[in-house]
Amino acid sequence: NADLAMYHAKEEGRGNFQYYSAERNAEALYHLRLEADLHKAIAANEFEIYYQPQVNVDNNRLAGVEALIRWHHPSDGLVRPDVFIGIAESCGLIVDIDRWVLTQACIDGARWYKEYQQDFLVSVNVSTMHFRQPDFIDFINATLHRTGMPAKCLSIEITEGVLMREIDIATQHLLALKQLGVDVAIDDFGTGYSSLAYLRTFKVNTLKIDRSFLIHIDQNQADQAIVSSIIELARNLSLEVIAEGIETPEQLAQVVKRGCHIIQGYYFAKPMPKAELEQHMKQYL
Ligand code: C2E
Ligand code: MG
Ligand code: MG
Ligand code: MG
């Protein structure tokens, strides 16, 4: 597969300017091919949701799960969301993709709710373009009704970027989610460029500390200070806080001693297929 090989060659050839235009060409071609393939992916049933546990460290029980999309590409195998979400955003397909994920996650969440009668949260990522659709709230509402998913069990993850422009629509949609009883989490908190003032205006429920602040937290005092501040900010605003990307016992200890009790990361569990999560739930819910 020539264009894919070129794409990978890019990694090795970095800094070698002779390859620059060839690299760029290959990358553009690869993106175009993925974009064409993405248009067919929903109908061809190539997407799957993986679920990653969010664990309450106080009792080692499941507090919730995050739905993370996976794409089984017919020839390239598993393509990571970091590769295709950006492409889907640039061509607008992200709205259909997000809505597919939201629907499946609500179908699953409704079933888990009936089976376990537990209020654990199913979190779904919503891209900025999707969040700003005029019928965003109608779609959420219709999906909750259609699937029987209780609003209180759904959490919507948005990034700070949502709150930076078109403030009116963001305000309306956040208020409407609150009225529905749907949770809102700020994903990758601290990595956007928005001001903290939005926390005063917008009613959100949860801050998710970005993994970039946690990778080196064991050695890096700046990271420690930032993470302490985020946790304290959350506490003072009565928000929930989740540490994302915890892989080691040292990282875990660092966030727990600072007062963060909900953890999502490979230390506990990687994102996993639904059937595997359901086994996991029997033990940890
Ligand atoms: P995110 O929403 O911040 O999701 C967390 C990412 O961190 C996931 O990557 C997860 O697998 C990864 N992660 C969790 N714990 C660890 C850890 O301990 N170590 C490491 N190295 N990684 C960890 P994933 O699944 O590859 O997704 C990447 C991003 O793609 C997501 O970041 C989200 O921004 C986006 N994404 C995924 N699914 C969807 C979707 O359905 N819709 C939209 N709009 N975006 C999605
Ligand atoms: Mg997320
Ligand atoms: Mg994140
Ligand atoms: Mg992200």
Coordinates of C-alpha atoms and ligand atoms in Angstrom, one line a residue:
N1 CA 0.0 0.0 0.0
A2 CA 2.1 2.8 -1.4
D3 CA 0.5 5.9 0.1
L4 CA 0.4 4.4 3.5
A5 CA 4.1 3.4 3.3
M6 CA 4.9 7.0 2.3
Y7 CA 2.9 8.2 5.3
H8 CA 4.9 6.0 7.6
A9 CA 8.1 7.0 5.9
K10 CA 7.3 10.5 6.9
E11 CA 8.1 9.6 10.5
E12 CA 11.6 8.3 9.7
G13 CA 12.3 11.1 7.2
R14 CA 11.4 13.9 9.6
G15 CA 13.8 16.8 9.3
N16 CA 15.0 15.7 5.9
F17 CA 13.6 18.5 3.7
Q18 CA 14.3 16.6 0.5
Y19 CA 11.3 14.4 1.2
Y20 CA 9.1 17.3 2.3
S21 CA 6.9 17.7 -0.7
A22 CA 6.6 14.0 -1.3
E23 CA 5.7 13.5 2.3
R24 CA 3.1 16.2 2.2
N25 CA 1.7 14.7 -1.0
A26 CA 1.5 11.2 0.5
E27 CA -0.1 12.5 3.7
A28 CA -2.7 14.5 1.7
L29 CA -3.4 11.4 -0.4
Y30 CA -3.7 9.2 2.7
H31 CA -6.2 11.7 4.2
L32 CA -8.2 11.8 1.0
R33 CA -8.4 8.1 0.9
L34 CA -9.4 7.9 4.5
E35 CA -12.0 10.6 4.0
A36 CA -13.5 8.7 1.1
D37 CA -13.6 5.5 3.2
L38 CA -15.1 7.3 6.2
H39 CA -18.1 8.2 4.1
K40 CA -18.9 4.5 3.8
A41 CA -17.9 3.4 7.3
I42 CA -21.2 3.9 9.2
A43 CA -23.3 2.1 6.6
A44 CA -20.6 -0.7 6.3
N45 CA -20.8 -1.2 10.0
E46 CA -17.0 -0.6 10.5
F47 CA -17.3 1.3 13.7
E48 CA -17.3 -0.2 17.2
I49 CA -17.5 1.4 20.6
Y50 CA -14.9 0.5 23.2
Y51 CA -15.6 1.5 26.8
Q52 CA -13.0 2.5 29.3
P53 CA -13.9 2.2 33.0
Q54 CA -13.8 5.2 35.3
V55 CA -13.0 3.9 38.8
N56 CA -13.9 5.4 42.2
V57 CA -10.7 4.7 44.2
D58 CA -12.5 5.0 47.5
N59 CA -14.3 1.7 47.0
N60 CA -12.7 0.3 43.8
R61 CA -16.1 0.3 42.1
L62 CA -17.1 1.5 38.6
A63 CA -18.2 5.2 38.6
G64 CA -18.8 5.2 34.9
V65 CA -17.4 4.4 31.4
E66 CA -16.3 6.6 28.5
A67 CA -17.4 5.5 25.0
L68 CA -14.4 5.7 22.6
I69 CA -14.9 5.0 19.0
R70 CA -12.8 2.4 17.0
W71 CA -12.7 2.1 13.3
H72 CA -12.1 -1.3 11.7
H73 CA -10.8 -0.2 8.3
P74 CA -11.3 -3.0 5.7
S75 CA -7.7 -2.9 4.5
D76 CA -5.7 -0.8 7.0
G77 CA -7.0 -2.6 10.1
L78 CA -7.7 -0.6 13.3
V79 CA -7.4 3.1 12.7
R80 CA -7.1 5.2 15.8
P81 CA -9.5 8.1 16.5
D82 CA -6.5 10.5 16.7
V83 CA -6.0 9.8 13.0
F84 CA -9.6 9.9 11.7
I85 CA -11.5 12.2 14.1
G86 CA -9.6 15.2 12.7
I87 CA -10.4 14.2 9.1
A88 CA -14.1 13.6 10.1
E89 CA -14.2 17.1 11.6
S90 CA -12.7 18.8 8.6
C91 CA -15.2 17.2 6.2
G92 CA -18.2 17.5 8.5
L93 CA -18.8 13.7 8.8
I94 CA -18.1 14.0 12.6
V95 CA -21.7 15.0 13.3
D96 CA -23.0 11.7 11.9
I97 CA -20.2 9.7 13.6
D98 CA -20.8 11.4 16.9
R99 CA -24.5 10.7 16.6
W100 CA -23.9 7.0 15.8
V101 CA -21.7 6.8 18.9
L102 CA -24.3 8.6 21.1
T103 CA -27.1 6.3 19.9
Q104 CA -25.2 3.1 20.5
A105 CA -23.9 4.3 23.9
C106 CA -27.5 5.1 24.9
I107 CA -28.8 1.7 23.8
D108 CA -26.0 0.1 25.8
G109 CA -26.5 2.4 28.8
A110 CA -30.3 1.8 28.9
R111 CA -29.7 -1.9 29.0
W112 CA -27.1 -1.7 31.8
Y113 CA -29.5 0.6 33.7
K114 CA -32.3 -1.9 33.5
E115 CA -30.0 -4.8 34.4
Y116 CA -28.2 -3.2 37.3
Q117 CA -30.4 -0.3 38.5
Q118 CA -27.2 1.6 39.1
D119 CA -26.7 5.3 38.3
F120 CA -23.4 4.9 36.7
L121 CA -22.5 7.4 33.9
V122 CA -21.9 6.7 30.3
S123 CA -19.8 9.5 28.8
V124 CA -19.8 10.4 25.2
N125 CA -17.4 12.7 23.4
V126 CA -19.1 15.5 21.4
S127 CA -17.0 17.5 18.9
T128 CA -17.4 21.2 18.6
M129 CA -19.1 21.1 15.3
H130 CA -21.7 18.6 16.6
F131 CA -22.3 20.6 19.8
R132 CA -23.1 23.7 17.7
Q133 CA -25.7 22.1 15.5
P134 CA -29.0 23.9 15.9
D135 CA -30.7 20.5 16.5
F136 CA -28.1 19.2 19.0
I137 CA -30.5 19.3 22.0
D138 CA -33.4 17.8 20.0
F139 CA -31.2 15.0 18.9
I140 CA -30.1 14.2 22.5
N141 CA -33.7 14.4 23.7
A142 CA -35.0 12.1 20.9
T143 CA -32.1 9.6 21.5
L144 CA -32.9 9.4 25.3
H145 CA -36.5 8.8 24.5
R146 CA -35.9 6.3 21.7
T147 CA -33.4 4.3 23.7
G148 CA -34.9 4.5 27.2
M149 CA -31.6 5.8 28.5
P150 CA -32.2 7.9 31.7
A151 CA -30.8 11.4 31.2
K152 CA -29.0 11.2 34.6
C153 CA -26.9 8.4 33.3
L154 CA -25.5 10.3 30.3
S155 CA -22.5 12.5 30.4
I156 CA -21.4 14.7 27.4
E157 CA -17.7 15.4 27.1
I158 CA -16.9 18.7 25.4
T159 CA -13.6 20.5 25.1
E160 CA -12.9 24.1 26.1
G161 CA -12.9 25.0 22.4
V162 CA -16.7 24.6 22.4
L163 CA -16.9 27.6 24.8
M164 CA -14.6 29.9 22.9
R165 CA -16.7 31.1 20.0
E166 CA -20.5 31.4 19.4
I167 CA -21.0 31.8 23.1
D168 CA -24.8 32.2 22.7
I169 CA -25.3 28.8 21.3
A170 CA -23.0 27.2 23.8
T171 CA -24.8 28.8 26.7
Q172 CA -28.2 27.7 25.4
H173 CA -27.1 24.1 24.8
L174 CA -25.4 23.8 28.2
L175 CA -28.5 25.2 29.9
A176 CA -30.7 22.8 28.0
L177 CA -28.5 19.8 28.9
K178 CA -28.8 20.8 32.5
Q179 CA -32.6 21.1 32.3
L180 CA -32.7 17.6 30.7
G181 CA -30.5 16.3 33.6
V182 CA -27.6 15.3 31.4
D183 CA -24.1 15.8 32.9
V184 CA -21.4 17.8 31.1
A185 CA -17.7 17.2 31.5
I186 CA -14.9 19.4 30.3
D187 CA -12.4 17.1 28.6
D188 CA -8.7 17.7 28.4
F189 CA -9.2 20.4 31.0
G190 CA -6.4 23.0 31.1
T191 CA -5.1 22.4 27.5
G192 CA -7.6 24.8 25.7
Y193 CA -7.0 28.5 25.4
S194 CA -10.2 29.7 27.0
S195 CA -10.3 31.7 30.2
L196 CA -11.5 30.3 33.5
A197 CA -14.3 32.8 33.5
Y198 CA -16.5 30.4 31.6
L199 CA -16.8 28.2 34.7
R200 CA -18.8 31.0 36.2
T201 CA -21.2 31.3 33.3
F202 CA -21.5 27.7 32.1
K203 CA -22.8 25.1 34.4
V204 CA -20.7 22.0 34.0
N205 CA -20.5 19.0 36.3
T206 CA -17.0 17.6 35.8
L207 CA -13.4 18.6 34.9
K208 CA -11.3 15.9 33.3
I209 CA -7.6 16.6 34.0
D210 CA -5.7 16.1 30.8
R211 CA -3.2 13.2 30.7
S212 CA -0.4 15.6 29.7
F213 CA -0.4 17.0 33.3
L214 CA -0.2 13.5 34.7
I215 CA 2.4 11.7 32.7
H216 CA 5.4 13.2 34.6
I217 CA 3.5 14.2 37.8
D218 CA 5.7 12.0 39.9
Q219 CA 8.8 14.1 39.1
N220 CA 7.6 17.4 37.8
Q221 CA 6.7 20.1 40.4
A222 CA 5.0 22.4 37.9
D223 CA 2.7 19.5 36.9
Q224 CA 2.0 18.8 40.6
A225 CA 1.1 22.5 41.2
I226 CA -1.2 22.6 38.2
V227 CA -3.0 19.3 39.1
S228 CA -3.4 20.5 42.8
S229 CA -4.9 23.7 41.5
I230 CA -7.3 22.0 39.2
I231 CA -8.5 19.7 41.9
E232 CA -8.9 22.6 44.3
L233 CA -10.7 24.6 41.7
A234 CA -13.1 21.7 41.2
R235 CA -13.7 21.3 44.9
N236 CA -14.4 25.0 45.4
L237 CA -16.8 25.0 42.6
S238 CA -18.4 21.8 43.7
L239 CA -17.5 20.0 40.5
E240 CA -16.4 16.4 40.1
V241 CA -12.9 15.8 38.9
I242 CA -11.5 12.9 37.0
A243 CA -7.8 12.1 36.3
E244 CA -7.3 10.7 32.9
G245 CA -4.5 8.5 31.7
I246 CA -3.2 7.2 35.0
E247 CA -0.9 4.3 34.2
T248 CA 1.3 3.8 37.3
P249 CA 0.8 3.4 41.1
E250 CA 3.0 6.6 41.5
Q251 CA 0.7 8.7 39.3
L252 CA -2.3 7.3 41.2
A253 CA -0.8 8.2 44.6
Q254 CA -0.1 11.7 43.4
V255 CA -3.6 12.4 42.4
V256 CA -5.3 10.6 45.2
K257 CA -3.3 12.5 47.9
R258 CA -4.4 15.7 46.2
G259 CA -8.1 14.7 46.6
C260 CA -9.1 13.2 43.2
H261 CA -11.0 10.0 43.6
I262 CA -12.2 9.2 40.1
I263 CA -9.6 7.7 37.8
Q264 CA -9.6 6.7 34.2
G265 CA -6.4 5.1 32.9
Y266 CA -4.5 1.9 31.9
Y267 CA -3.6 1.4 35.5
F268 CA -7.1 0.2 36.1
A269 CA -8.3 -0.7 32.6
K270 CA -7.8 0.1 28.9
P271 CA -10.8 0.8 26.7
M272 CA -12.4 -2.6 25.8
P273 CA -15.1 -4.1 23.7
K274 CA -18.6 -4.1 25.1
A275 CA -18.6 -7.8 25.9
E276 CA -15.4 -7.5 27.9
L277 CA -16.7 -4.5 29.8
E278 CA -19.8 -6.5 30.7
Q279 CA -17.6 -9.1 32.2
H280 CA -15.8 -6.4 34.1
M281 CA -19.0 -4.9 35.3
K282 CA -20.1 -8.2 37.0
Q283 CA -17.0 -7.8 39.2
Y284 CA -16.7 -4.1 39.7
L285 CA -20.2 -2.4 39.4
Ligands
C2E1 P1 -10.3 11.7 25.0 O1 -11.7 11.9 24.9 O2 -9.5 12.6 25.8 O3 -10.1 10.2 25.5 C1 -9.1 9.7 26.2 C2 -8.0 9.0 25.4 O4 -6.9 8.6 26.3 C3 -8.5 7.7 24.7 O5 -7.8 7.6 23.5 C4 -8.0 6.7 25.7 O6 -7.8 5.4 25.1 C5 -6.7 7.3 26.1 N1 -6.2 6.8 27.4 C6 -6.9 6.5 28.5 N2 -6.2 6.1 29.6 C7 -4.9 6.1 29.1 C8 -3.6 5.8 29.7 O7 -3.5 5.4 30.8 N3 -2.5 5.9 28.9 C9 -2.6 6.3 27.6 N4 -1.5 6.4 26.9 N5 -3.8 6.6 27.0 C10 -4.9 6.5 27.8 P2 -8.5 7.2 22.2 O8 -9.6 6.2 22.4 O9 -7.4 6.8 21.2 O10 -9.2 8.5 21.7 C11 -8.5 9.7 21.4 C12 -9.4 10.9 21.3 O11 -10.3 10.7 20.1 C13 -10.3 11.1 22.5 O12 -9.6 11.7 23.5 C14 -11.4 12.0 21.8 O13 -10.9 13.3 21.8 C15 -11.5 11.4 20.4 N6 -12.6 10.5 20.3 C16 -12.7 9.2 20.6 N7 -14.0 8.8 20.4 C17 -14.7 9.8 19.9 C18 -16.1 10.0 19.5 O14 -16.9 9.1 19.5 N8 -16.4 11.3 19.1 C19 -15.5 12.3 19.1 N9 -15.9 13.5 18.6 N10 -14.2 12.2 19.5 C20 -13.8 10.9 19.9
MG2 MG -13.1 12.2 26.3
MG3 MG -9.3 13.7 27.5
MG4 MG -9.3 14.6 23.6

